XYZ file of N, CA and C in Angstrom:
693
model
N 0.856 -1.182 0.000
C 0.000 0.000 0.000
C 0.889 1.227 0.000
N 0.540 2.246 -0.764
C 1.345 3.458 -0.845
C 0.431 4.669 -0.816
N 1.011 5.837 -0.380
C 0.275 7.094 -0.303
C 0.854 8.035 -1.333
N 0.042 8.484 -2.288
C 0.489 9.338 -3.375
C -0.125 10.731 -3.229
N 0.593 11.736 -3.801
C 0.121 13.105 -3.795
C 0.123 13.651 -5.216
N -0.605 14.767 -5.371
C -0.622 15.439 -6.660
C 0.750 16.047 -6.906
N 1.498 15.494 -7.849
C 2.895 15.903 -8.056
C 3.003 17.322 -8.584
N 1.992 17.845 -9.285
C 2.099 19.162 -9.914
C 2.056 20.294 -8.884
N 1.327 20.111 -7.784
C 1.159 21.208 -6.824
C 1.796 20.931 -5.466
N 2.382 19.773 -5.273
C 2.913 19.409 -3.954
C 3.995 20.380 -3.493
N 4.898 20.770 -4.368
C 6.000 21.658 -3.997
C 5.516 23.001 -3.489
N 4.580 23.601 -4.217
C 4.052 24.898 -3.800
C 3.280 24.783 -2.497
N 2.550 23.683 -2.316
C 1.759 23.521 -1.094
C 2.672 23.353 0.117
N 3.758 22.619 -0.035
C 4.705 22.449 1.078
C 5.334 23.787 1.450
N 5.700 24.552 0.429
C 6.286 25.867 0.681
C 5.290 26.766 1.412
N 4.028 26.719 0.968
C 3.000 27.537 1.601
C 2.747 27.089 3.034
N 2.802 25.766 3.264
C 2.569 25.254 4.620
C 3.658 25.720 5.573
N 4.897 25.695 5.108
C 5.995 26.159 5.954
C 5.866 27.649 6.249
N 5.485 28.406 5.227
C 5.307 29.843 5.426
C 4.166 30.121 6.390
N 3.065 29.371 6.254
C 1.923 29.560 7.156
C 2.285 29.167 8.582
N 3.084 28.101 8.722
C 3.504 27.681 10.056
C 4.355 28.767 10.716
N 5.280 29.348 9.945
C 6.117 30.410 10.498
C 5.281 31.625 10.885
N 4.313 31.979 10.040
C 3.439 33.115 10.336
C 2.596 32.853 11.572
N 2.138 31.604 11.752
C 1.331 31.248 12.922
C 2.132 31.418 14.201
N 3.368 30.999 14.173
C 4.220 31.139 15.350
C 4.443 32.611 15.687
N 4.676 33.456 14.637
C 4.923 34.877 14.883
C 3.690 35.564 15.440
N 2.515 35.207 14.927
C 1.285 35.874 15.360
C 0.925 35.495 16.794
N 1.046 34.196 17.120
C 0.543 33.728 18.398
C 1.612 33.609 19.483
N 2.824 34.078 19.193
C 3.833 33.983 20.256
C 3.546 34.946 21.408
N 2.857 36.081 21.046
C 2.487 36.999 22.120
C 1.377 36.426 22.977
N 0.526 35.593 22.383
C -0.566 34.987 23.147
C -0.040 34.031 24.190
N 1.048 33.369 23.863
C 1.602 32.401 24.801
C 2.080 33.061 26.091
N 2.386 34.404 26.045
C 2.851 35.083 27.248
C 1.720 35.293 28.260
N 0.496 35.318 27.774
C -0.652 35.545 28.652
C -1.096 34.270 29.343
N -0.602 33.147 28.917
C -0.978 31.846 29.485
C 0.243 31.181 30.084
N -0.018 30.247 30.981
C 1.132 29.488 31.513
C 1.920 28.850 30.365
N 3.190 28.569 30.592
C 4.089 28.107 29.534
C 3.565 26.946 28.709
N 3.183 25.891 29.362
C 2.749 24.695 28.631
C 1.432 24.919 27.914
N 0.510 25.629 28.548
C -0.805 25.870 27.932
C -0.669 26.718 26.672
N 0.172 27.767 26.733
C 0.345 28.636 25.569
C 0.961 27.891 24.392
N 1.996 27.164 24.691
C 2.646 26.431 23.595
C 1.770 25.279 23.093
N 0.893 24.757 23.943
C -0.047 23.720 23.478
C -1.014 24.294 22.456
N -1.479 25.535 22.689
C -2.372 26.185 21.726
C -1.655 26.424 20.392
N -0.407 26.862 20.461
C 0.368 27.064 19.229
C 0.534 25.742 18.485
N 0.810 24.684 19.250
C 0.989 23.372 18.618
C -0.298 22.909 17.950
N -1.437 23.138 18.603
C -2.719 22.762 18.008
C -2.987 23.537 16.726
N -2.650 24.843 16.750
C -2.847 25.650 15.541
C -1.928 25.169 14.414
N -0.686 24.821 14.761
C 0.235 24.297 13.738
C -0.284 22.989 13.149
N -0.809 22.133 14.019
C -1.363 20.863 13.519
C -2.536 21.108 12.590
N -3.368 22.123 12.936
C -4.511 22.446 12.075
C -4.043 22.950 10.716
N -2.986 23.788 10.715
C -2.454 24.314 9.449
C -1.882 23.192 8.603
N -1.093 22.311 9.228
C -0.490 21.203 8.469
C -1.561 20.249 7.950
N -2.616 20.013 8.722
C -3.701 19.147 8.262
C -4.409 19.765 7.067
N -4.624 21.092 7.122
C -5.280 21.771 6.001
C -4.457 21.644 4.723
N -3.163 21.904 4.816
C -2.325 21.832 3.628
C -2.085 20.381 3.190
N -2.135 19.471 4.150
C -2.034 18.049 3.787
C -3.210 17.639 2.906
N -4.393 18.118 3.251
C -5.577 17.804 2.437
C -5.510 18.482 1.084
N -4.895 19.665 1.013
C -4.750 20.349 -0.268
C -3.823 19.589 -1.220
N -2.963 18.761 -0.674
C -2.075 17.959 -1.522
C -2.804 16.805 -2.210
N -4.096 16.651 -1.907
C -4.919 15.604 -2.517
C -4.281 14.219 -2.335
N -4.105 13.789 -1.098
C -3.510 12.454 -0.887
C -4.459 11.354 -1.363
N -3.887 10.307 -1.899
C -4.668 9.169 -2.381
C -3.950 7.881 -1.984
N -4.688 6.998 -1.389
C -4.129 5.707 -0.984
C -4.263 4.724 -2.130
N -3.184 4.086 -2.483
C -3.174 3.127 -3.587
C -2.757 1.760 -3.060
N -3.632 0.807 -3.248
C -3.368 -0.566 -2.827
C -3.109 -1.405 -4.071
N -1.905 -1.929 -4.186
C -1.501 -2.707 -5.351
C -1.316 -4.163 -4.931
N -2.067 -5.039 -5.586
C -1.945 -6.474 -5.310
C -1.508 -7.186 -6.580
N -0.592 -8.058 -6.478
C -0.098 -8.772 -7.656
C 0.129 -10.243 -7.352
N 0.133 -11.031 -8.397
C 0.416 -12.445 -8.251
C 1.265 -12.907 -9.423
N 2.058 -13.892 -9.179
C 2.969 -14.400 -10.199
C 2.431 -15.721 -10.757
N 2.333 -15.778 -12.072
C 1.884 -16.997 -12.737
C 2.964 -17.470 -13.695
N 3.141 -18.774 -13.804
C 4.162 -19.274 -14.738
C 3.771 -19.006 -16.185
N 4.766 -18.791 -17.011
C 4.507 -18.585 -18.439
C 4.043 -19.890 -19.083
N 3.377 -19.755 -20.215
C 2.864 -20.923 -20.931
C 3.886 -21.394 -21.961
N 3.953 -22.690 -22.169
C 4.735 -23.302 -23.246
C 3.811 -24.278 -23.971
N 3.742 -24.146 -25.294
C 2.882 -25.027 -26.100
C 3.737 -26.126 -26.725
N 3.369 -27.369 -26.462
C 4.057 -28.532 -27.017
C 3.129 -29.194 -28.037
N 3.560 -29.220 -29.297
C 2.773 -29.826 -30.366
C 3.438 -31.140 -30.785
N 2.665 -32.225 -30.690
C 3.171 -33.562 -30.988
C 2.540 -34.044 -32.293
N 3.380 -34.387 -33.248
C 2.908 -34.919 -34.530
C 2.344 -36.330 -34.309
N 1.049 -36.493 -34.600
C 0.418 -37.807 -34.427
C -0.122 -38.322 -35.763
N 0.480 -37.870 -36.865
C 0.074 -38.371 -38.179
C 0.590 -39.801 -38.363
N 0.089 -40.461 -39.396
C 0.434 -41.877 -39.601
C 1.911 -42.088 -39.904
N 2.592 -41.061 -40.437
C 4.018 -41.224 -40.723
C 4.837 -41.407 -39.458
N 4.293 -41.018 -38.312
C 5.021 -41.174 -37.057
C 4.997 -42.621 -36.571
N 4.213 -43.478 -37.218
C 4.218 -44.890 -36.856
C 5.214 -45.714 -37.632
N 5.973 -45.058 -38.520
C 6.955 -45.777 -39.330
C 8.228 -46.067 -38.542
N 8.989 -47.002 -39.059
C 10.302 -47.329 -38.494
C 11.359 -47.085 -39.557
N 12.496 -46.550 -39.157
C 13.614 -46.332 -40.066
C 14.879 -46.839 -39.388
N 16.038 -46.461 -39.946
C 17.284 -46.984 -39.391
C 17.576 -46.464 -37.989
N 16.848 -45.421 -37.555
C 17.002 -44.901 -36.196
C 16.030 -45.533 -35.212
N 15.112 -46.329 -35.698
C 14.141 -46.973 -34.824
C 12.724 -46.541 -35.132
N 11.813 -46.956 -34.292
C 10.405 -46.615 -34.469
C 10.149 -45.187 -33.985
N 9.512 -44.397 -34.821
C 9.293 -42.992 -34.496
C 8.322 -42.823 -33.333
N 7.285 -43.619 -33.315
C 6.302 -43.494 -32.246
C 6.909 -43.815 -30.888
N 7.784 -44.796 -30.859
C 8.457 -45.124 -29.601
C 9.362 -43.979 -29.145
N 9.985 -43.292 -30.089
C 10.834 -42.147 -29.739
C 9.995 -41.019 -29.138
N 8.803 -40.796 -29.683
C 7.906 -39.769 -29.134
C 7.483 -40.137 -27.722
N 7.110 -41.391 -27.537
C 6.657 -41.829 -26.214
C 7.758 -41.693 -25.169
N 8.996 -41.983 -25.565
C 10.121 -41.842 -24.623
C 10.305 -40.370 -24.249
N 10.146 -39.478 -25.218
C 10.313 -38.048 -24.932
C 9.223 -37.553 -23.982
N 7.983 -37.971 -24.218
C 6.858 -37.487 -23.402
C 6.956 -37.944 -21.958
N 7.610 -39.048 -21.713
C 7.746 -39.556 -20.341
C 9.129 -39.289 -19.763
N 9.948 -38.509 -20.474
C 11.323 -38.271 -20.050
C 11.475 -37.065 -19.141
N 12.723 -36.800 -18.763
C 13.035 -35.722 -17.819
C 12.776 -34.345 -18.413
N 12.917 -34.185 -19.733
C 12.730 -32.872 -20.343
C 11.309 -32.363 -20.133
N 10.332 -33.200 -20.423
C 8.931 -32.797 -20.241
C 8.622 -32.580 -18.764
N 9.142 -33.422 -17.897
C 8.913 -33.259 -16.462
C 9.481 -31.939 -15.959
N 10.649 -31.543 -16.467
C 11.247 -30.268 -16.075
C 10.417 -29.094 -16.585
N 9.908 -29.200 -17.808
C 9.064 -28.134 -18.351
C 7.787 -27.977 -17.540
N 7.204 -29.074 -17.100
C 5.974 -29.023 -16.316
C 6.183 -28.353 -14.966
N 7.395 -28.438 -14.414
C 7.684 -27.805 -13.134
C 7.896 -26.297 -13.289
N 8.474 -25.880 -14.412
C 8.829 -24.472 -14.589
C 7.759 -23.668 -15.315
N 6.980 -24.322 -16.177
C 5.998 -23.616 -16.997
C 4.637 -24.300 -16.908
N 3.657 -23.601 -17.435
C 2.346 -24.219 -17.632
C 2.365 -24.848 -19.023
N 2.559 -26.132 -19.062
C 2.753 -26.849 -20.328
C 1.400 -27.255 -20.907
N 1.135 -26.786 -22.130
C -0.087 -27.146 -22.841
C 0.308 -28.021 -24.029
N -0.204 -29.233 -24.070
C 0.217 -30.216 -25.066
C -0.921 -30.496 -26.041
N -0.579 -30.481 -27.335
C -1.558 -30.738 -28.388
C -1.039 -31.841 -29.303
N -1.943 -32.652 -29.795
C -1.627 -33.598 -30.849
C -2.152 -33.051 -32.170
N -1.338 -33.110 -33.204
C -1.789 -32.557 -34.483
C -1.460 -33.520 -35.620
N -2.347 -33.556 -36.577
C -2.161 -34.261 -37.850
C -2.809 -33.363 -38.893
N -3.958 -33.755 -39.431
C -4.715 -32.834 -40.280
C -5.512 -31.858 -39.422
N -5.877 -32.283 -38.210
C -6.551 -31.435 -37.233
C -5.711 -31.383 -35.960
N -6.130 -30.525 -35.023
C -5.387 -30.314 -33.785
C -6.333 -30.519 -32.613
N -5.873 -31.216 -31.586
C -6.682 -31.446 -30.395
C -5.775 -31.492 -29.173
N -6.233 -30.956 -28.032
C -5.423 -31.034 -26.801
C -5.228 -32.478 -26.364
N -4.073 -32.760 -25.797
C -3.800 -34.083 -25.239
C -4.145 -34.085 -23.757
N -4.528 -35.234 -23.260
C -4.944 -35.359 -21.865
C -3.772 -35.065 -20.934
N -4.093 -34.569 -19.751
C -3.101 -34.316 -18.707
C -3.452 -35.148 -17.476
N -2.521 -35.923 -16.913
C -1.121 -36.067 -17.333
C -0.997 -36.768 -18.670
N 0.151 -36.555 -19.300
C 0.347 -37.104 -20.632
C 0.325 -38.629 -20.603
N -0.274 -39.242 -21.613
C -0.293 -40.707 -21.661
C 1.097 -41.265 -21.944
N 1.276 -42.526 -21.576
C 2.569 -43.176 -21.818
C 2.822 -43.402 -23.304
N 1.774 -43.473 -24.099
C 1.927 -43.666 -25.539
C 0.780 -42.990 -26.255
N 1.052 -42.540 -27.484
C 0.047 -41.872 -28.313
C -0.004 -42.593 -29.649
N -1.181 -43.034 -30.038
C -1.336 -43.751 -31.304
C -1.466 -42.751 -32.451
N -0.844 -43.041 -33.610
C -0.983 -42.167 -34.778
C -2.439 -42.083 -35.233
N -2.800 -40.929 -35.826
C -4.160 -40.713 -36.307
C -4.221 -40.846 -37.818
N -4.454 -39.718 -38.530
C -4.621 -39.798 -39.976
C -3.321 -39.489 -40.704
N -3.391 -39.556 -42.041
C -2.177 -39.483 -42.851
C -1.645 -38.069 -43.018
N -2.528 -37.070 -43.060
C -2.101 -35.709 -43.360
C -1.390 -35.067 -42.164
N -0.512 -34.090 -42.464
C 0.226 -33.372 -41.418
C 0.168 -31.879 -41.705
N -0.377 -31.118 -40.767
C -0.524 -29.670 -40.929
C 0.294 -28.966 -39.851
N 1.590 -28.801 -40.112
C 2.467 -28.122 -39.149
C 2.129 -26.635 -39.087
N 1.811 -26.044 -40.249
C 1.442 -24.629 -40.274
C 0.215 -24.347 -39.429
N -0.745 -25.283 -39.427
C -1.934 -25.105 -38.601
C -1.609 -25.094 -37.121
N -0.670 -25.949 -36.717
C -0.251 -25.969 -35.315
C 0.382 -24.635 -34.917
N 1.218 -24.089 -35.784
C 1.854 -22.804 -35.489
C 0.839 -21.664 -35.520
N -0.170 -21.766 -36.370
C -1.240 -20.764 -36.381
C -1.972 -20.728 -35.038
N -2.222 -21.920 -34.488
C -2.875 -21.987 -33.180
C -1.996 -21.344 -32.115
N -0.691 -21.611 -32.174
C 0.235 -20.999 -31.214
C 0.228 -19.480 -31.347
N 0.135 -18.987 -32.573
C 0.106 -17.536 -32.796
C -1.129 -16.912 -32.170
N -2.277 -17.556 -32.333
C -3.511 -17.022 -31.750
C -3.466 -17.083 -30.222
N -2.861 -18.133 -29.669
C -2.759 -18.245 -28.222
C -1.813 -17.191 -27.643
N -0.783 -16.823 -28.401
C 0.181 -15.845 -27.904
C -0.438 -14.458 -27.759
N -1.564 -14.212 -28.433
C -2.221 -12.913 -28.340
C -3.006 -12.768 -27.044
N -3.385 -13.884 -26.426
C -4.205 -13.833 -25.214
C -3.475 -14.368 -23.983
N -2.497 -15.241 -24.173
C -1.790 -15.841 -23.044
C -0.319 -15.423 -23.058
N 0.330 -15.606 -21.907
C 1.776 -15.355 -21.823
C 2.506 -16.581 -22.335
N 2.599 -16.675 -23.649
C 3.230 -17.844 -24.274
C 4.722 -17.584 -24.410
N 5.527 -18.394 -23.714
C 6.977 -18.185 -23.710
C 7.665 -18.841 -24.897
N 7.058 -19.882 -25.459
C 7.697 -20.571 -26.574
C 6.847 -21.721 -27.070
N 7.269 -22.266 -28.219
C 6.570 -23.385 -28.861
C 7.582 -24.494 -29.095
N 7.177 -25.728 -28.799
C 8.005 -26.903 -29.062
C 7.267 -27.789 -30.049
N 7.925 -28.109 -31.150
C 7.358 -28.988 -32.170
C 8.067 -30.326 -32.130
N 7.297 -31.388 -32.016
C 7.831 -32.748 -32.032
C 7.292 -33.419 -33.286
N 8.108 -33.489 -34.361
C 7.602 -33.922 -35.656
C 8.727 -34.441 -36.534
N 8.329 -35.139 -37.605
C 9.323 -35.560 -38.593
C 9.521 -34.496 -39.667
N 8.764 -33.391 -39.561
C 8.939 -32.269 -40.484
C 8.294 -32.448 -41.831
N 7.548 -33.513 -42.030
C 6.935 -33.786 -43.329
C 5.525 -33.208 -43.358
N 5.403 -31.930 -43.747
C 4.100 -31.286 -43.818
C 3.453 -31.574 -45.171
N 2.170 -31.908 -45.158
C 1.481 -32.304 -46.391
C 0.294 -31.411 -46.729
N -0.280 -30.724 -45.761
C -1.416 -29.835 -46.005
C -1.205 -28.545 -45.218
N -2.005 -27.526 -45.575
C -1.982 -26.277 -44.823
C -0.928 -25.297 -45.287
N -0.742 -24.263 -44.504
C 0.182 -23.178 -44.827
C 1.640 -23.604 -44.658
N 2.513 -22.828 -45.294
C 3.944 -23.081 -45.172
C 4.371 -22.821 -43.732
N 4.856 -23.825 -43.000
C 5.209 -23.615 -41.589
C 6.340 -22.622 -41.385
N 7.241 -22.504 -42.363
C 8.338 -21.543 -42.224
C 7.820 -20.109 -42.213
N 6.838 -19.822 -43.051
C 6.280 -18.471 -43.072
C 5.498 -18.168 -41.798
N 4.766 -19.157 -41.316
C 4.015 -18.943 -40.080
C 4.984 -18.726 -38.912
N 6.037 -19.518 -38.850
C 7.016 -19.385 -37.767
C 7.705 -18.024 -37.812
N 7.951 -17.518 -39.025
C 8.606 -16.217 -39.154
C 7.728 -15.084 -38.644
N 6.402 -15.281 -38.658
C 5.492 -14.236 -38.198
C 5.280 -14.268 -36.684
N 5.755 -15.316 -36.029
C 5.611 -15.411 -34.578
C 6.638 -14.533 -33.881
N 6.272 -13.983 -32.753
C 7.189 -13.176 -31.950
C 7.693 -13.951 -30.742
N 7.597 -15.268 -30.807
C 8.072 -16.143 -29.734
C 8.957 -17.218 -30.349
N 9.892 -17.760 -29.584
C 10.795 -18.780 -30.142
C 10.069 -20.091 -30.419
N 10.498 -20.771 -31.485
C 9.960 -22.075 -31.867
C 11.110 -23.077 -31.841
N 10.982 -24.118 -31.037
C 12.001 -25.155 -30.916
C 11.470 -26.430 -31.564
N 12.208 -26.939 -32.529
C 11.775 -28.135 -33.257
C 12.653 -29.317 -32.872
N 12.009 -30.407 -32.490
C 12.708 -31.648 -32.168
C 12.363 -32.639 -33.271
N 13.357 -32.950 -34.082
C 13.133 -33.846 -35.208
C 13.029 -35.299 -34.778
N 12.061 -35.990 -35.345
C 11.853 -37.413 -35.070
C 12.051 -38.187 -36.367
N 12.873 -39.201 -36.323
C 13.083 -40.024 -37.506
C 14.318 -39.636 -38.284
N 14.595 -40.440 -39.306
C 15.766 -40.255 -40.156
C 15.472 -39.197 -41.210
N 16.495 -38.415 -41.572
C 16.325 -37.417 -42.616
C 16.316 -38.033 -44.013
N 16.814 -39.253 -44.145
C 16.800 -39.935 -45.435
C 15.404 -40.491 -45.709
N 15.013 -40.468 -46.989
C 13.709 -40.999 -47.347
C 13.666 -42.514 -47.170
N 12.517 -42.986 -46.711
C 12.340 -44.430 -46.578
C 12.149 -45.066 -47.958
N 12.563 -46.295 -48.077
C 12.329 -47.025 -49.319
C 10.840 -47.276 -49.474
N 10.305 -46.853 -50.627
C 8.873 -46.987 -50.839
C 8.603 -46.957 -52.336
N 7.544 -47.626 -52.726
C 7.095 -47.605 -54.112
C 5.581 -47.430 -54.095
N 5.078 -46.594 -54.994
C 3.655 -46.289 -54.986
C 3.135 -46.205 -56.409
N 1.883 -46.639 -56.605
C 1.183 -46.495 -57.866
C 0.451 -45.161 -57.825
N 0.911 -44.199 -58.597
C 0.355 -42.849 -58.534
C -0.708 -42.585 -59.600
N -0.700 -43.354 -60.707
C -1.696 -43.113 -61.754
C -1.805 -44.358 -62.638
N -2.971 -44.537 -63.218
C -3.140 -45.651 -64.166
C -4.284 -45.316 -65.131
N -4.172 -45.906 -66.343
C -5.190 -45.720 -67.368
C -5.492 -47.068 -68.017
N -6.791 -47.330 -68.204
C -7.225 -48.583 -68.841
C -8.655 -48.403 -69.349
N -9.058 -49.255 -70.298
C -10.421 -49.199 -70.810
C -11.412 -49.566 -69.712
N -12.571 -48.945 -69.775
C -13.605 -49.235 -68.775
C -14.260 -50.597 -69.019
N -14.176 -51.092 -70.274
C -14.817 -52.368 -70.619
C -13.757 -53.358 -71.058
N -13.851 -54.588 -70.558
C -12.903 -55.643 -70.931
C -13.687 -56.931 -71.162
N -13.162 -57.767 -72.062
C -13.826 -59.040 -72.395
C -12.965 -60.197 -71.887
N -13.641 -61.293 -71.609
C -12.958 -62.482 -71.115
C -11.967 -62.978 -72.167
N -10.788 -63.381 -71.718
C -9.712 -63.916 -72.548
C -9.207 -62.901 -73.575
N -9.415 -61.630 -73.346
C -8.894 -60.592 -74.237
C -7.842 -59.766 -73.513
N -6.923 -59.244 -74.276
C -5.871 -58.399 -73.714
C -6.210 -56.928 -73.968
N -6.028 -56.138 -72.922
C -6.271 -54.694 -73.051
C -5.022 -53.946 -72.577
N -4.750 -52.803 -73.177
C -3.576 -52.020 -72.748
C -3.844 -51.305 -71.407
N -2.849 -51.303 -70.551
C -2.913 -50.602 -69.261
C -1.661 -49.760 -69.106
N -1.850 -48.488 -68.834
C -0.718 -47.585 -68.578
C -0.694 -47.248 -67.082
N 0.447 -47.392 -66.473
C 0.577 -47.139 -65.029
C 1.809 -46.276 -64.749
N 1.699 -45.436 -63.724
C 2.811 -44.584 -63.288
C 3.197 -44.982 -61.874
N 4.465 -45.343 -61.705
C 4.966 -45.752 -60.402
C 5.935 -44.695 -59.868
N 5.967 -44.539 -58.592
C 6.922 -43.636 -57.964
C 7.730 -44.414 -56.939
N 9.036 -44.293 -57.040
C 9.930 -44.981 -56.118
C 10.794 -43.957 -55.396
N 11.015 -44.163 -54.108
C 11.863 -43.255 -53.342
C 12.718 -44.077 -52.374
N 13.781 -43.466 -51.911
C 14.688 -44.147 -50.997
C 15.673 -45.020 -51.742
N 16.616 -45.516 -50.973
C 17.648 -46.385 -51.564
C 17.690 -47.716 -50.858
């Protein structure tokens, strides 16, 4: 609690109070001679107190009570739960790596220092249960990293968001460019890569063409497009 005064007029009021106090003493010092010593000076003291009280009120005192509380900053943890996180590569199973991180010392330390908000994201985003589960099953195939960062951006406007942690293989398939969204954020983004940077060996049928009608024991032409990746 603090006591504040009007700063613009306080100096002049103090000067005036001192001048009035001096004038009061000069005027009433003769009165003190007509009364016993203590009684006369008691009257002067009462008059001085009245003058100081008057000028104290002219200073417009105001009592200000300030109450504050400390809250931990927020940290948003986004966990990639797309189907690609269920793959295994030369570094091991990606989902197992995520589960080890979620139950490890890093997350426990963050929970002690910050208010940790955890989301699972794929094509959509949803909060994860607290406390965090020991394992998280992959959801759908699409991955929208830009959408996760967009959510973090909107949260930073209303909450004290200290930073964003992304746990992903970095393979974004839908949504906005995550690099552009991250560049527009005014908070740090920490990315923890999961999985090997080398492409997995895979082959896929991406297109095919054939007649809609075929006859028994007849040959028809079929055109197909295959895509191969990895070594």
